[in-house]
Amino acid sequence: AGNYAFQAQPMGFSGGPGVPPVQNQPIMHEGTIWMPIPPSIPNCPPGLEYLTQIDQILIHQQIELLEILTGFETTNKYELRNALGQRVYFAAEDTDCLTRMCCGPARSFTIRIIDNLGREVITLQRPLRCSLCCCPCCLQEMEVQAPPGTRVGFVVQNWHACLPKFTIQDEKRMDILKITGPCVVCSCCEDVNFEVKSVDETCTVGRISKHWTGFVKEAFTDADNFGITFPMDLDVKMKAVMIGACFLIDFMFFEHGADRKQRAGVW
């Protein structure tokens, strides 16, 4: 994996926190406990120091009351927490109303990820691409910047007749990791796991999981919960790109309920 060395060992996904002790105390802000601010690290993009201390991150999409009542798709907002439940980042979608109404989950978007100092530390940009699996010439892609304006990697969809497959690349378009999902992406009563593997796909080194949230929430909202597990010693830039991969997977496979209702009402 080039300069992004890590021990590609099979993982048991036991759910342990894997968080080393820190000197600072957690920060309480407006009722939310934030992860302690880590010290600066040489050659680490500002704001990504948090990722050096964790091997697991949980993403919770906030439920929008307006969306539930009207079926009109609003901009998505997310909390990113560590295994201790402390908020690491807050993420918000930046799109206009017309784009959400016309393009639904296939829309282009920018997602801005903010740390507990209010800094935008990661920017995710997804261009508008064809969403048909039978069209291999214009597949999905996402660019990850950290900090904004500095490209650190890409998430690229790979064409496959049966499986959802992606490649995580660095800023030079060098392949670093592979992601493979199940043949049937259905979250009925169980989690849906996308395995993160080495480039040769011989070893599983992480996982992106869409968590089952219950019948009521799954039926009436498109607010999803995800868990990401990665090697502790994976380069923080690639951890940021894995977060981007999670958002792309959400929009491609799970962000459909409210969007279908909205477009049915429009058209």
Coordinates of N, CA, C and O in Angstrom, one line a residue, residues 38-165:
P38 N -6.9 16.5 20.5 CA -5.6 15.9 20.6 C -4.5 16.9 20.3 O -4.8 18.0 19.6
P39 N -3.3 16.7 20.6 CA -2.2 17.6 20.3 C -1.9 17.6 18.8 O -2.2 16.6 18.1
S40 N -1.3 18.6 18.3 CA -0.9 18.7 16.9 C 0.2 17.6 16.6 O 1.0 17.3 17.4
I41 N 0.1 17.0 15.4 CA 1.0 16.0 15.0 C 1.7 16.4 13.7 O 1.0 16.9 12.7
P42 N 3.0 16.4 13.6 CA 3.7 16.8 12.4 C 3.2 16.0 11.1 O 2.9 14.8 11.2
N43 N 3.0 16.7 10.0 CA 2.6 16.1 8.7 C 1.2 15.5 8.8 O 0.9 14.8 7.8
C44 N 0.4 15.9 9.8 CA -0.9 15.4 9.8 C -1.9 16.6 9.5 O -1.7 17.7 10.1
P45 N -2.8 16.4 8.5 CA -3.7 17.5 8.2 C -4.4 18.0 9.4 O -4.8 17.2 10.3
P46 N -4.5 19.3 9.6 CA -5.2 19.9 10.8 C -6.6 19.3 11.0 O -7.4 19.4 10.0
G47 N -6.9 18.8 12.2 CA -8.2 18.3 12.5 C -8.3 16.8 12.3 O -9.2 16.2 12.8
L48 N -7.3 16.2 11.7 CA -7.3 14.7 11.5 C -6.6 14.0 12.6 O -6.5 12.8 12.7
E49 N -6.1 14.8 13.6 CA -5.4 14.2 14.7 C -6.3 13.3 15.5 O -5.8 12.3 16.1
Y50 N -7.6 13.6 15.5 CA -8.5 12.7 16.2 C -8.5 11.3 15.7 O -8.6 10.3 16.4
L51 N -8.3 11.2 14.4 CA -8.3 9.8 13.7 C -7.1 9.0 14.1 O -7.2 7.7 13.9
T52 N -6.1 9.6 14.6 CA -4.9 8.8 15.0 C -5.2 8.0 16.3 O -4.5 7.0 16.6
Q53 N -6.2 8.3 17.0 CA -6.5 7.7 18.3 C -7.6 6.7 18.3 O -8.0 6.2 19.3
I54 N -8.2 6.5 17.1 CA -9.4 5.6 17.1 C -9.2 4.6 15.9 O -8.6 4.8 14.9
D55 N -9.9 3.4 16.1 CA -9.9 2.4 15.0 C -11.4 2.1 14.7 O -11.7 1.2 14.0
Q56 N -12.3 2.9 15.2 CA -13.7 2.7 15.0 C -14.4 4.1 15.0 O -14.1 4.9 15.9
I57 N -15.3 4.3 14.1 CA -16.1 5.6 14.2 C -17.6 5.2 13.8 O -17.8 4.4 13.0
L58 N -18.5 5.8 14.5 CA -19.9 5.6 14.3 C -20.6 6.9 13.8 O -20.3 8.0 14.2
I59 N -21.4 6.7 12.7 CA -22.0 7.8 12.0 C -23.5 7.7 12.2 O -24.1 6.7 11.8
H60 N -24.1 8.7 12.8 CA -25.5 8.8 13.1 C -26.2 9.9 12.3 O -25.8 11.1 12.5
Q61 N -27.0 9.6 11.3 CA -27.7 10.6 10.6 C -28.9 11.2 11.4 O -29.6 10.4 12.0
Q62 N -29.0 12.5 11.5 CA -30.0 13.1 12.3 C -31.4 13.0 11.6 O -31.5 13.1 10.4
I63 N -32.4 12.7 12.4 CA -33.8 12.7 11.9 C -34.3 14.1 11.7 O -34.3 14.9 12.6
E64 N -34.8 14.4 10.5 CA -35.4 15.7 10.2 C -36.9 15.6 10.3 O -37.5 14.9 9.5
L65 N -37.5 16.3 11.2 CA -39.0 16.3 11.4 C -39.7 16.8 10.2 O -40.7 16.2 9.8
L66 N -39.2 17.8 9.5 CA -39.9 18.4 8.3 C -39.9 17.3 7.2 O -40.9 17.2 6.5
E67 N -38.8 16.5 7.1 CA -38.8 15.5 6.1 C -39.8 14.4 6.4 O -40.4 13.8 5.5
I68 N -40.0 14.0 7.7 CA -40.9 13.0 8.1 C -42.4 13.5 7.8 O -43.2 12.7 7.2
L69 N -42.7 14.7 8.1 CA -44.1 15.2 8.0 C -44.4 15.5 6.5 O -45.6 15.3 6.1
T70 N -43.5 16.0 5.7 CA -43.8 16.4 4.4 C -43.3 15.4 3.3 O -43.8 15.5 2.2
G71 N -42.4 14.6 3.6 CA -41.7 13.8 2.6 C -40.8 14.5 1.7 O -40.2 14.0 0.7
F72 N -40.5 15.8 2.0 CA -39.6 16.6 1.2 C -38.2 16.5 1.8 O -37.9 16.7 2.9
E73 N -37.3 16.1 0.9 CA -35.9 15.8 1.2 C -35.2 17.1 1.7 O -35.1 18.0 0.9
T74 N -34.7 17.1 2.9 CA -33.9 18.2 3.4 C -32.4 17.8 3.3 O -32.1 16.6 3.0
T75 N -31.5 18.7 3.6 CA -30.1 18.4 3.6 C -29.8 17.5 4.8 O -30.3 17.7 5.9
N76 N -28.9 16.6 4.5 CA -28.6 15.6 5.6 C -27.6 16.1 6.5 O -26.7 16.9 6.1
K77 N -27.7 15.7 7.8 CA -26.8 16.1 8.8 C -26.4 14.9 9.6 O -27.2 14.0 9.8
Y78 N -25.1 14.8 10.1 CA -24.6 13.6 10.7 C -23.8 14.0 11.9 O -23.1 15.0 11.9
E79 N -23.8 13.1 12.9 CA -22.8 13.1 14.0 C -21.9 11.9 13.8 O -22.3 10.8 13.6
L80 N -20.6 12.2 14.0 CA -19.6 11.2 13.9 C -19.0 11.0 15.3 O -18.5 12.0 15.9
R81 N -19.2 9.8 15.9 CA -18.8 9.6 17.3 C -17.7 8.5 17.4 O -17.7 7.6 16.5
N82 N -16.9 8.5 18.5 CA -16.0 7.4 18.7 C -16.7 6.3 19.5 O -17.9 6.4 19.8
A83 N -16.0 5.2 19.8 CA -16.7 4.1 20.5 C -17.1 4.4 21.9 O -17.9 3.7 22.5
L84 N -16.7 5.5 22.5 CA -17.1 6.0 23.8 C -18.3 6.9 23.7 O -18.8 7.3 24.8
G85 N -18.8 7.1 22.5 CA -20.0 8.0 22.4 C -19.6 9.5 22.3 O -20.6 10.3 22.3
Q86 N -18.4 9.8 22.3 CA -18.0 11.2 22.2 C -18.0 11.7 20.8 O -17.5 11.0 19.9
R87 N -18.5 12.9 20.5 CA -18.6 13.4 19.2 C -17.2 13.7 18.7 O -16.5 14.5 19.4
V88 N -16.8 13.2 17.5 CA -15.5 13.5 16.9 C -15.7 14.6 15.9 O -15.0 15.6 15.8
Y89 N -16.7 14.5 15.0 CA -17.0 15.5 14.0 C -18.5 15.7 13.9 O -19.3 14.8 14.3
F90 N -18.9 16.7 13.2 CA -20.3 17.0 12.7 C -20.2 17.2 11.2 O -19.3 17.9 10.7
A91 N -21.1 16.6 10.5 CA -21.1 16.7 9.0 C -22.4 17.2 8.5 O -23.5 16.8 9.1
A92 N -22.4 18.0 7.5 CA -23.6 18.6 6.9 C -23.5 18.6 5.4 O -22.5 19.0 4.9
E93 N -24.6 18.2 4.8 CA -24.7 18.3 3.3 C -24.9 19.7 2.8 O -25.7 20.4 3.5
D94 N -24.3 20.1 1.7 CA -24.4 21.4 1.1 C -24.9 21.2 -0.3 O -24.2 21.0 -1.2
T95 N -26.3 21.2 -0.5 CA -26.9 21.1 -1.8 C -28.1 22.1 -1.8 O -28.6 22.5 -0.8
D96 N -28.5 22.4 -3.0 CA -29.7 23.3 -3.2 C -30.9 22.5 -3.3 O -30.9 21.3 -3.6
C97 N -32.1 23.1 -3.1 CA -33.4 22.5 -3.1 C -33.7 21.8 -4.5 O -34.2 20.7 -4.5
L98 N -33.4 22.5 -5.6 CA -33.7 21.9 -6.9 C -32.9 20.6 -7.1 O -33.4 19.7 -7.7
T99 N -31.6 20.6 -6.7 CA -30.8 19.4 -6.9 C -31.4 18.2 -6.1 O -31.5 17.1 -6.7
R100 N -31.8 18.5 -4.9 CA -32.4 17.4 -4.1 C -33.7 16.9 -4.7 O -34.0 15.7 -4.6
M101 N -34.5 17.8 -5.2 CA -35.8 17.5 -5.7 C -35.7 16.7 -7.0 O -36.4 15.7 -7.2
C102 N -34.8 17.1 -7.9 CA -34.8 16.5 -9.2 C -33.9 15.2 -9.3 O -34.2 14.3 -10.0
C103 N -32.8 15.2 -8.5 CA -31.9 14.1 -8.7 C -32.0 13.1 -7.6 O -31.4 12.0 -7.7
G104 N -32.6 13.4 -6.5 CA -32.8 12.4 -5.4 C -31.4 12.0 -4.8 O -30.5 12.7 -4.8
P105 N -31.3 10.7 -4.5 CA -30.0 10.2 -3.9 C -28.9 10.1 -4.9 O -27.7 10.0 -4.5
A106 N -29.2 10.3 -6.2 CA -28.1 10.3 -7.2 C -27.5 11.7 -7.4 O -26.6 11.9 -8.2
R107 N -27.9 12.6 -6.6 CA -27.5 14.0 -6.7 C -26.0 14.2 -6.4 O -25.4 13.5 -5.7
S108 N -25.4 15.2 -7.1 CA -24.1 15.7 -6.7 C -24.2 16.4 -5.3 O -25.3 17.0 -5.0
F109 N -23.2 16.4 -4.6 CA -23.2 17.1 -3.3 C -21.8 17.5 -2.8 O -20.8 16.9 -3.3
T110 N -21.8 18.4 -1.8 CA -20.6 18.6 -1.0 C -21.0 18.4 0.4 O -22.0 18.9 0.9
I111 N -20.2 17.6 1.1 CA -20.4 17.4 2.6 C -19.2 18.0 3.3 O -18.1 17.7 3.0
R112 N -19.6 18.9 4.2 CA -18.5 19.5 5.0 C -18.5 18.9 6.4 O -19.5 18.9 7.1
I113 N -17.3 18.5 6.8 CA -17.1 17.8 8.1 C -16.4 18.8 9.0 O -15.3 19.3 8.7
I114 N -17.0 19.1 10.2 CA -16.5 20.1 11.1 C -16.0 19.4 12.4 O -16.6 18.5 12.9
D115 N -14.9 19.9 13.0 CA -14.4 19.4 14.3 C -15.0 20.3 15.4 O -15.8 21.2 15.2
N116 N -14.6 20.0 16.7 CA -15.1 20.7 17.8 C -14.6 22.1 18.0 O -15.0 22.7 19.0
L117 N -13.7 22.5 17.1 CA -13.2 23.9 17.2 C -14.0 24.7 16.1 O -13.7 25.9 15.9
G118 N -14.9 24.1 15.4 CA -15.7 24.8 14.4 C -14.9 24.9 13.0 O -15.4 25.6 12.1
R119 N -13.8 24.1 12.9 CA -13.1 24.2 11.6 C -13.6 23.1 10.7 O -13.9 22.0 11.1
E120 N -13.7 23.5 9.4 CA -14.0 22.5 8.4 C -12.7 21.7 8.1 O -11.8 22.3 7.5
V121 N -12.7 20.5 8.5 CA -11.4 19.7 8.4 C -11.4 18.7 7.2 O -10.4 18.3 6.7
I122 N -12.6 18.3 6.8 CA -12.7 17.4 5.6 C -13.9 17.9 4.7 O -14.9 18.2 5.2
T123 N -13.6 17.8 3.4 CA -14.7 18.2 2.5 C -14.8 17.0 1.5 O -13.8 16.5 1.0
L124 N -16.0 16.6 1.3 CA -16.4 15.5 0.4 C -17.1 16.0 -0.8 O -18.1 16.7 -0.6
Q125 N -16.7 15.8 -2.0 CA -17.3 16.3 -3.2 C -17.7 15.1 -4.1 O -16.8 14.4 -4.5
R126 N -19.0 15.0 -4.4 CA -19.4 14.0 -5.3 C -20.0 14.6 -6.5 O -21.0 15.4 -6.4
P127 N -19.5 14.4 -7.7 CA -20.1 15.0 -8.9 C -21.3 14.1 -9.4 O -21.5 13.0 -8.9
L128 N -22.1 14.7 -10.2 CA -23.3 14.0 -10.8 C -22.8 13.0 -11.8 O -22.1 13.3 -12.8
R129 N -23.2 11.7 -11.5 CA -22.8 10.6 -12.4 C -24.0 9.7 -12.6 O -24.9 9.7 -11.9
C130 N -23.9 8.9 -13.6 CA -25.0 7.9 -13.9 C -25.0 6.9 -12.8 O -24.0 6.4 -12.3
S131 N -26.2 6.5 -12.4 CA -26.4 5.6 -11.3 C -26.8 4.2 -11.7 O -27.2 3.4 -10.9
L132 N -26.8 4.0 -13.0 CA -27.3 2.7 -13.5 C -26.1 1.7 -13.5 O -25.0 2.0 -14.0
C133 N -26.4 0.5 -12.9 CA -25.3 -0.5 -12.9 C -24.9 -1.1 -14.3 O -23.9 -1.6 -14.4
C134 N -25.8 -0.9 -15.2 CA -25.6 -1.4 -16.6 C -24.8 -0.4 -17.4 O -24.5 -0.6 -18.6
C135 N -24.4 0.7 -16.8 CA -23.6 1.7 -17.5 C -22.2 1.9 -16.9 O -22.0 2.7 -16.0
P136 N -21.3 1.0 -17.4 CA -19.9 1.0 -16.7 C -19.0 2.2 -17.1 O -17.9 2.2 -16.6
C137 N -19.5 3.1 -18.0 CA -18.6 4.1 -18.5 C -18.6 5.4 -17.7 O -17.9 6.3 -17.9
C138 N -19.6 5.5 -16.7 CA -19.7 6.7 -15.9 C -20.1 6.4 -14.5 O -21.2 6.7 -14.0
L139 N -19.2 5.7 -13.8 CA -19.4 5.2 -12.5 C -19.3 6.3 -11.4 O -18.7 7.4 -11.7
Q140 N -19.7 6.0 -10.2 CA -19.7 6.9 -9.1 C -18.2 7.2 -8.7 O -17.4 6.3 -8.7
E141 N -18.0 8.4 -8.2 CA -16.7 8.8 -7.7 C -16.9 9.9 -6.6 O -17.8 10.7 -6.7
M142 N -16.0 10.0 -5.7 CA -16.0 11.0 -4.7 C -14.6 11.5 -4.4 O -13.6 10.6 -4.3
E143 N -14.4 12.8 -4.3 CA -13.1 13.3 -4.0 C -13.1 13.8 -2.5 O -14.1 14.4 -2.1
V144 N -12.0 13.5 -1.8 CA -11.9 13.8 -0.4 C -10.8 14.8 -0.2 O -9.7 14.6 -0.7
Q145 N -11.1 15.9 0.4 CA -10.1 17.0 0.7 C -9.9 17.1 2.2 O -10.9 17.1 3.0
A146 N -8.7 17.3 2.6 CA -8.4 17.5 4.1 C -7.0 18.2 4.2 O -6.0 17.6 3.9
P147 N -7.0 19.5 4.6 CA -8.2 20.4 4.8 C -8.8 20.8 3.4 O -8.3 20.4 2.4
P148 N -9.9 21.5 3.4 CA -10.6 21.9 2.2 C -9.6 22.5 1.2 O -8.8 23.4 1.5
G149 N -9.7 22.0 0.0 CA -8.8 22.5 -1.1 C -7.5 21.7 -1.3 O -6.8 21.8 -2.3
T150 N -7.3 20.8 -0.3 CA -6.1 19.9 -0.4 C -6.6 18.5 -0.6 O -7.1 17.8 0.3
R151 N -6.4 17.9 -1.8 CA -6.9 16.6 -2.2 C -6.1 15.5 -1.5 O -4.8 15.6 -1.5
V152 N -6.7 14.6 -0.8 CA -6.0 13.5 -0.1 C -6.4 12.1 -0.6 O -5.7 11.1 -0.3
G153 N -7.5 12.0 -1.4 CA -7.8 10.7 -1.9 C -9.2 10.7 -2.7 O -9.9 11.7 -2.8
F154 N -9.5 9.5 -3.2 CA -10.7 9.4 -4.0 C -11.4 8.0 -3.6 O -10.7 7.1 -3.1
V155 N -12.7 8.0 -3.7 CA -13.4 6.7 -3.7 C -14.0 6.5 -5.1 O -14.7 7.4 -5.6
V156 N -13.7 5.4 -5.7 CA -14.0 5.2 -7.1 C -14.8 3.9 -7.2 O -14.4 2.8 -6.6
Q157 N -16.0 3.9 -7.8 CA -16.8 2.7 -8.0 C -16.2 1.9 -9.1 O -15.8 2.4 -10.1
N158 N -16.1 0.6 -8.9 CA -15.7 -0.4 -9.9 C -16.9 -1.2 -10.4 O -17.7 -1.6 -9.7
W159 N -16.9 -1.3 -11.8 CA -18.0 -2.0 -12.3 C -17.9 -3.5 -12.0 O -16.9 -4.1 -12.2
H160 N -19.1 -4.1 -11.6 CA -19.2 -5.5 -11.4 C -20.6 -5.9 -11.7 O -21.6 -5.2 -11.3
A161 N -20.8 -7.1 -12.3 CA -22.2 -7.5 -12.6 C -23.1 -7.8 -11.4 O -24.3 -7.6 -11.5
C162 N -22.5 -8.2 -10.3 CA -23.3 -8.6 -9.2 C -23.0 -7.9 -7.9 O -23.9 -7.7 -7.1
L163 N -21.8 -7.5 -7.7 CA -21.4 -7.0 -6.4 C -21.1 -5.5 -6.4 O -20.6 -5.0 -7.4
P164 N -21.5 -4.7 -5.4 CA -21.0 -3.3 -5.3 C -19.5 -3.3 -4.8 O -19.2 -3.8 -3.8
K165 N -18.7 -2.7 -5.7 CA -17.3 -2.7 -5.4 C -16.7 -1.3 -5.6 O -17.1 -0.6 -6.5

